[in-house]
Coordinates of C-alpha atoms and ligand atoms in Angstrom, one line a residue:
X30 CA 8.5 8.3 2.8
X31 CA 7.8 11.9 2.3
X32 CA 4.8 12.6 0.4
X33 CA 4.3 15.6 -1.6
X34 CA 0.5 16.4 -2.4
X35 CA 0.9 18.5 -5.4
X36 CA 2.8 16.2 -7.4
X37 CA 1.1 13.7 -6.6
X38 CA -2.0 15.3 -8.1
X39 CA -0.1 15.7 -11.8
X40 CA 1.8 12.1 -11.5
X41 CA -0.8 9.9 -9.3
X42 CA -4.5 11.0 -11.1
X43 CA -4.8 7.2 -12.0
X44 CA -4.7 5.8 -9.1
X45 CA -8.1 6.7 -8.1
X46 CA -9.2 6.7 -11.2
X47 CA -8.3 2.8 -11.5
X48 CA -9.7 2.4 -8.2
X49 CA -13.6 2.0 -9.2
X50 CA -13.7 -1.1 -9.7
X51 CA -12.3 -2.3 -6.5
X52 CA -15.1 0.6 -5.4
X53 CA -17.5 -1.7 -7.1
X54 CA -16.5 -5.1 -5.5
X55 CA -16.7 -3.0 -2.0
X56 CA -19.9 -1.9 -2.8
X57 CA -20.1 0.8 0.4
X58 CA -23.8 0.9 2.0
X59 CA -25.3 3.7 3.6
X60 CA -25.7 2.3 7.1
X61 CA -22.1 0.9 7.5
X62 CA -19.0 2.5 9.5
X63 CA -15.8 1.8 6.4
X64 CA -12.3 2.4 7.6
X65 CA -10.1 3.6 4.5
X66 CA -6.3 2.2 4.8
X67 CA -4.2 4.1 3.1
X68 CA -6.3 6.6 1.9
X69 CA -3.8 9.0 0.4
X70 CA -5.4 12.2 -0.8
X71 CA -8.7 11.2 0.0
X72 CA -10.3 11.1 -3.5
X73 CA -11.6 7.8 -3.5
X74 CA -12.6 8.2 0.5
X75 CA -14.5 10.7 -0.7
X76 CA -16.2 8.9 -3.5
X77 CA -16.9 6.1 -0.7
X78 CA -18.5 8.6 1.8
X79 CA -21.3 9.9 -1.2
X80 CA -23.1 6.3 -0.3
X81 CA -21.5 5.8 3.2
X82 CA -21.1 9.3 5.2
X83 CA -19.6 7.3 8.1
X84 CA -16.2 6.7 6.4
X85 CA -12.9 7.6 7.9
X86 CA -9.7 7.7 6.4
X87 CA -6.3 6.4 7.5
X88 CA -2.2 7.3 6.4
X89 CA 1.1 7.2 7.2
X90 CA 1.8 10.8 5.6
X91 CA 0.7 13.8 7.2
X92 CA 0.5 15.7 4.0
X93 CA -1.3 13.3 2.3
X94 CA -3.8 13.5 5.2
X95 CA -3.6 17.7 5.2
X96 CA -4.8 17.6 1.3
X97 CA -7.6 14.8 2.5
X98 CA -9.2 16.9 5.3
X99 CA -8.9 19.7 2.8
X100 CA -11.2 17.4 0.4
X101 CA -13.6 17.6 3.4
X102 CA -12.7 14.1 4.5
X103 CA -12.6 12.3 7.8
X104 CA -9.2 11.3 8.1
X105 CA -6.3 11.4 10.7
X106 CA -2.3 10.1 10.7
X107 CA -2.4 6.8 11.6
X108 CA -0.1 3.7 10.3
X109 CA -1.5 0.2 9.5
X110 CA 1.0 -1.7 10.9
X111 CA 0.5 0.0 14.4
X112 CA -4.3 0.3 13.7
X113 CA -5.4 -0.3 17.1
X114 CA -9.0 -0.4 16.5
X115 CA -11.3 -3.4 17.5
X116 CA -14.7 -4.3 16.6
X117 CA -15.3 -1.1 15.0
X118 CA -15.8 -1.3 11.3
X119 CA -18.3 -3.1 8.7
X120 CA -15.7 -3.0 6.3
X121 CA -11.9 -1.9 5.4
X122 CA -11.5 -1.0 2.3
X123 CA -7.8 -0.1 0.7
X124 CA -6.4 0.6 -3.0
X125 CA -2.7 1.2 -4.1
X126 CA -1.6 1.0 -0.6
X127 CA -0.8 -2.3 1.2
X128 CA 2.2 -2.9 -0.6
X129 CA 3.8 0.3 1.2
X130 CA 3.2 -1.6 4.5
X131 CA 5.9 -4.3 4.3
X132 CA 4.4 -6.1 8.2
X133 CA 1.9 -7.3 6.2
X134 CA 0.9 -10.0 9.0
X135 CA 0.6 -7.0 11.4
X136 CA -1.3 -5.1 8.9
X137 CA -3.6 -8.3 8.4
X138 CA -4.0 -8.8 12.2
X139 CA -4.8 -5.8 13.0
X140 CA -7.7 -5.1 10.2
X141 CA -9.4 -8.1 11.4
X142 CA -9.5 -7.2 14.9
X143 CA -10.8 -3.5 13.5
X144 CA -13.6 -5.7 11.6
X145 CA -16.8 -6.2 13.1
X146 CA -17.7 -10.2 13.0
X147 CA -18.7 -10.8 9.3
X148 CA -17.0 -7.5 8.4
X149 CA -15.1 -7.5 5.1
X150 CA -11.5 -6.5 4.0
X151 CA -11.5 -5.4 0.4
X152 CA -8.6 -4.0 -1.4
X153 CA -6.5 -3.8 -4.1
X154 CA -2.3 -3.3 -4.5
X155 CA 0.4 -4.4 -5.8
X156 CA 0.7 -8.1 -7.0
X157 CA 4.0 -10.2 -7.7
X158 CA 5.8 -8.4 -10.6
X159 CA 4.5 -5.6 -10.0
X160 CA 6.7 -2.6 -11.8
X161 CA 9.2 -5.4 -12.8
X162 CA 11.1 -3.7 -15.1
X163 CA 11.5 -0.3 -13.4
X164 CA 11.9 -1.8 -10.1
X165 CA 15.0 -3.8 -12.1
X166 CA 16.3 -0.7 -13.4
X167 CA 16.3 1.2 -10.1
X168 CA 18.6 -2.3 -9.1
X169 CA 21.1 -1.9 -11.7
X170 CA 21.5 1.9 -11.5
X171 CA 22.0 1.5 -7.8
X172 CA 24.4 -1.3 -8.3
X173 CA 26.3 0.8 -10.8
X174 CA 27.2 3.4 -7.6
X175 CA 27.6 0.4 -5.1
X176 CA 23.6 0.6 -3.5
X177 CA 21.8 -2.0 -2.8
X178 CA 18.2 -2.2 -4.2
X179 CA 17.0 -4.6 -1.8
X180 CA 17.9 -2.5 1.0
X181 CA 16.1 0.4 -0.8
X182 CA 13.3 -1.1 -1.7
X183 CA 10.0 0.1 0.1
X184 CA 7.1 -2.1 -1.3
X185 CA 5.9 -5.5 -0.3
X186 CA 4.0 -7.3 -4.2
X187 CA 3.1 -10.6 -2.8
X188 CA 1.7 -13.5 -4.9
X189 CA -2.0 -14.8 -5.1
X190 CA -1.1 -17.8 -3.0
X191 CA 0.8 -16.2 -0.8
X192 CA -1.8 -13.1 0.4
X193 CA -4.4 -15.9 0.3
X194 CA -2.7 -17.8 3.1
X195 CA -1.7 -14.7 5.4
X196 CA -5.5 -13.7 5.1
X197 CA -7.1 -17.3 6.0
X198 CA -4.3 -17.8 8.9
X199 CA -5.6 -14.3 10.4
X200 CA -9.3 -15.6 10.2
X201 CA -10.3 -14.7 7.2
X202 CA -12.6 -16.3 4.6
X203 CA -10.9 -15.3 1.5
X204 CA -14.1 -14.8 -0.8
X205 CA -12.4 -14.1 -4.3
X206 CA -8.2 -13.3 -5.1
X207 CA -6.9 -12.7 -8.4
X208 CA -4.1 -11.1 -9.9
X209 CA -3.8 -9.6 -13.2
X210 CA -1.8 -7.6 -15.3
X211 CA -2.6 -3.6 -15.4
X212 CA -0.1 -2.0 -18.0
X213 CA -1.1 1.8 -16.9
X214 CA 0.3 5.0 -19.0
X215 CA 1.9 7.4 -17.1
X216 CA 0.9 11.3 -17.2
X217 CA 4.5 12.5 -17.3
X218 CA 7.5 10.1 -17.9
X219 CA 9.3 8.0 -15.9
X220 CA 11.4 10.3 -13.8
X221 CA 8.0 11.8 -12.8
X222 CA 6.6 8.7 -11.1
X223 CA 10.4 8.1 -9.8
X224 CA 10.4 11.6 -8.1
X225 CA 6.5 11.3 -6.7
X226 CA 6.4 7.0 -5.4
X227 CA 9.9 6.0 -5.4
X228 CA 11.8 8.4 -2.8
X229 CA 13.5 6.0 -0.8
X230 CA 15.6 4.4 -3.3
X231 CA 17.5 8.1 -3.4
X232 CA 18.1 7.9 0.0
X233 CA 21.8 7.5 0.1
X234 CA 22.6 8.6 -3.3
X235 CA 24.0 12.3 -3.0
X236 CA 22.2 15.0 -4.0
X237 CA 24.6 16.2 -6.6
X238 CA 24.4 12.5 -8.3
X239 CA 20.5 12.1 -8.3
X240 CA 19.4 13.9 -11.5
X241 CA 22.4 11.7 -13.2
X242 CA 21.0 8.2 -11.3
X243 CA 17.5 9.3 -12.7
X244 CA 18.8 10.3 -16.3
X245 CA 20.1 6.7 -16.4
X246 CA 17.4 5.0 -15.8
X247 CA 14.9 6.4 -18.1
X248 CA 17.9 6.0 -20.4
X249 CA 17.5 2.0 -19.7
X250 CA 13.6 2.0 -19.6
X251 CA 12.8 4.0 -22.4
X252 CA 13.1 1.0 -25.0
X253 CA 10.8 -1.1 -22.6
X254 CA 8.3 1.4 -21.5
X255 CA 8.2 4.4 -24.0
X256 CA 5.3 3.7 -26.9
X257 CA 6.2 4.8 -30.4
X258 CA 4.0 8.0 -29.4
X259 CA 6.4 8.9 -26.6
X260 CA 4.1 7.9 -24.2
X261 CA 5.4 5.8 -20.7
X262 CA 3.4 2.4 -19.7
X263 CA 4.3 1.2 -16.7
X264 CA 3.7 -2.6 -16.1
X265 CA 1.4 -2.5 -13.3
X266 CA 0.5 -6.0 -11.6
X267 CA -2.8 -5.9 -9.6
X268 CA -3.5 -8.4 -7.0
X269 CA -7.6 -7.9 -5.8
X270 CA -9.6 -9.1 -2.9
X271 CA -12.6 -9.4 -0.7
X272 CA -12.2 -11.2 2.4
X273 CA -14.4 -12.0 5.2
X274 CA -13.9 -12.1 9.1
X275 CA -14.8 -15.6 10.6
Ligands
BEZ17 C1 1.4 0.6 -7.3 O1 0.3 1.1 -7.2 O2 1.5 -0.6 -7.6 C2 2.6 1.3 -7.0 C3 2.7 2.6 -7.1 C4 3.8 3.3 -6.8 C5 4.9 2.6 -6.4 C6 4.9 1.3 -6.2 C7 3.7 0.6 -6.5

């Protein structure tokens, strides 16, 4: 999808700022060469690269990439389902991005041949349920002008279990999974985060009918997600790992 940098700055400041802990568990050492997937804007790659200056990051979205170098980040366009590195990196480290990349096996295969041997995959995304009301919404508004949501839908929240099993049949030693519930206020409403992370569900709506598609479904969220103080809180699902390569 098309990314655009500045509003993702006013709608998207939590997602790094959520990201320290999985920061934490990655726990970046000065000596080791870190690949991060999905790196977005660069803020947190830039966090990383303060204790590990030999950090690179990688993403889909050339704007996203633009405003990372910008940040004074090592980053270039690449896609994680098509990563052809081997043997290259102590660790790959990835937040809020995996569950764009819907070949997850590819993505899994091919950041353990980028792993050195006893490198580590560490990352966090989207877990099963993830968004489930405003995903469900988005479904019945499209259904409403004859669109299917399934067909729409960009993002991949796989269960505990699941990601688990994909990991150890690539050859990894799952370490620790969990999944947990993250319900995360939004800085504007729920049109905002529609208009900066959920693009490709307008894709065949015409222009002229968009704002009224939108209007409808913060019309249908608002007794869900909007707080007695007007506030949106999405119902973010986080599912959290470290994994090892055999
Ligand atoms: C997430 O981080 O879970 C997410 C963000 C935007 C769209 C879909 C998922």
């Amino acid at each position: 999808m098309e990314w655009n940098a500045s509003d993702y700055g006013e709608n998207a400041g939590y997602v790094a700022k959520y990201g320290q802990e999985i920061l934490s568990l990655l726990s970046p050492q000065p000596e080791e060469s870190i690949l991060d997937l999905g790196c977005g804007d660069g803020e947190l790659t830039k966090v990383i690269a303060a204790k590990s200056p030999n950090v690179m990051g990688i993403d889909s979205s050339p704007q996203m990439i633009k405003k990372a170098k910008e940040r004074g980040v090592n980053a270039l366009v690449m896609d994680g389902e098509a990563m052809p590195y081997e043997n290259k990196f102590d660790a790959v480290f990835s937040n809020a991005s995996l569950h764009w990349m819907k070949n997850s096996d590819a993505v899994i295969d091919n950041v353990h041949r980028s792993l050195k041997p006893g490198g580590r995959f560490c990352a966090e995304m989207g877990g099963e349920g993830n968004i489930k009301s405003v995903v469900a919404a988005i479904y019945r508004g499209l259904k409403k002008i004859k669109l299917s949501g399934e067909e729409h839908n960009p993002w991949y929240f796989p269960n505990q279990e699941e990601y688990a099993e994909k990991l150890k049949k690539a050859g990894f030693e799952v370490k620790s999974i969990i999944e947990f519930s993250r319900p995360t206020k939004l800085p504007t409403d729920i049109t905002g985060w529609f208009i900066t992370f959920a693009q490709p569900f307008l894709n065949d709506i015409p222009s002229d009918q968009q704002e009224n598609f939108l209007q409808n479904i913060q019309q249908d969220l608002a007794a869900k997600l909007k707080n007695e103080q007007g506030e949106w809180i999405a119902d973010y699902v986080r599912l959290r790992f470290l994994a090892f390569k055999k």
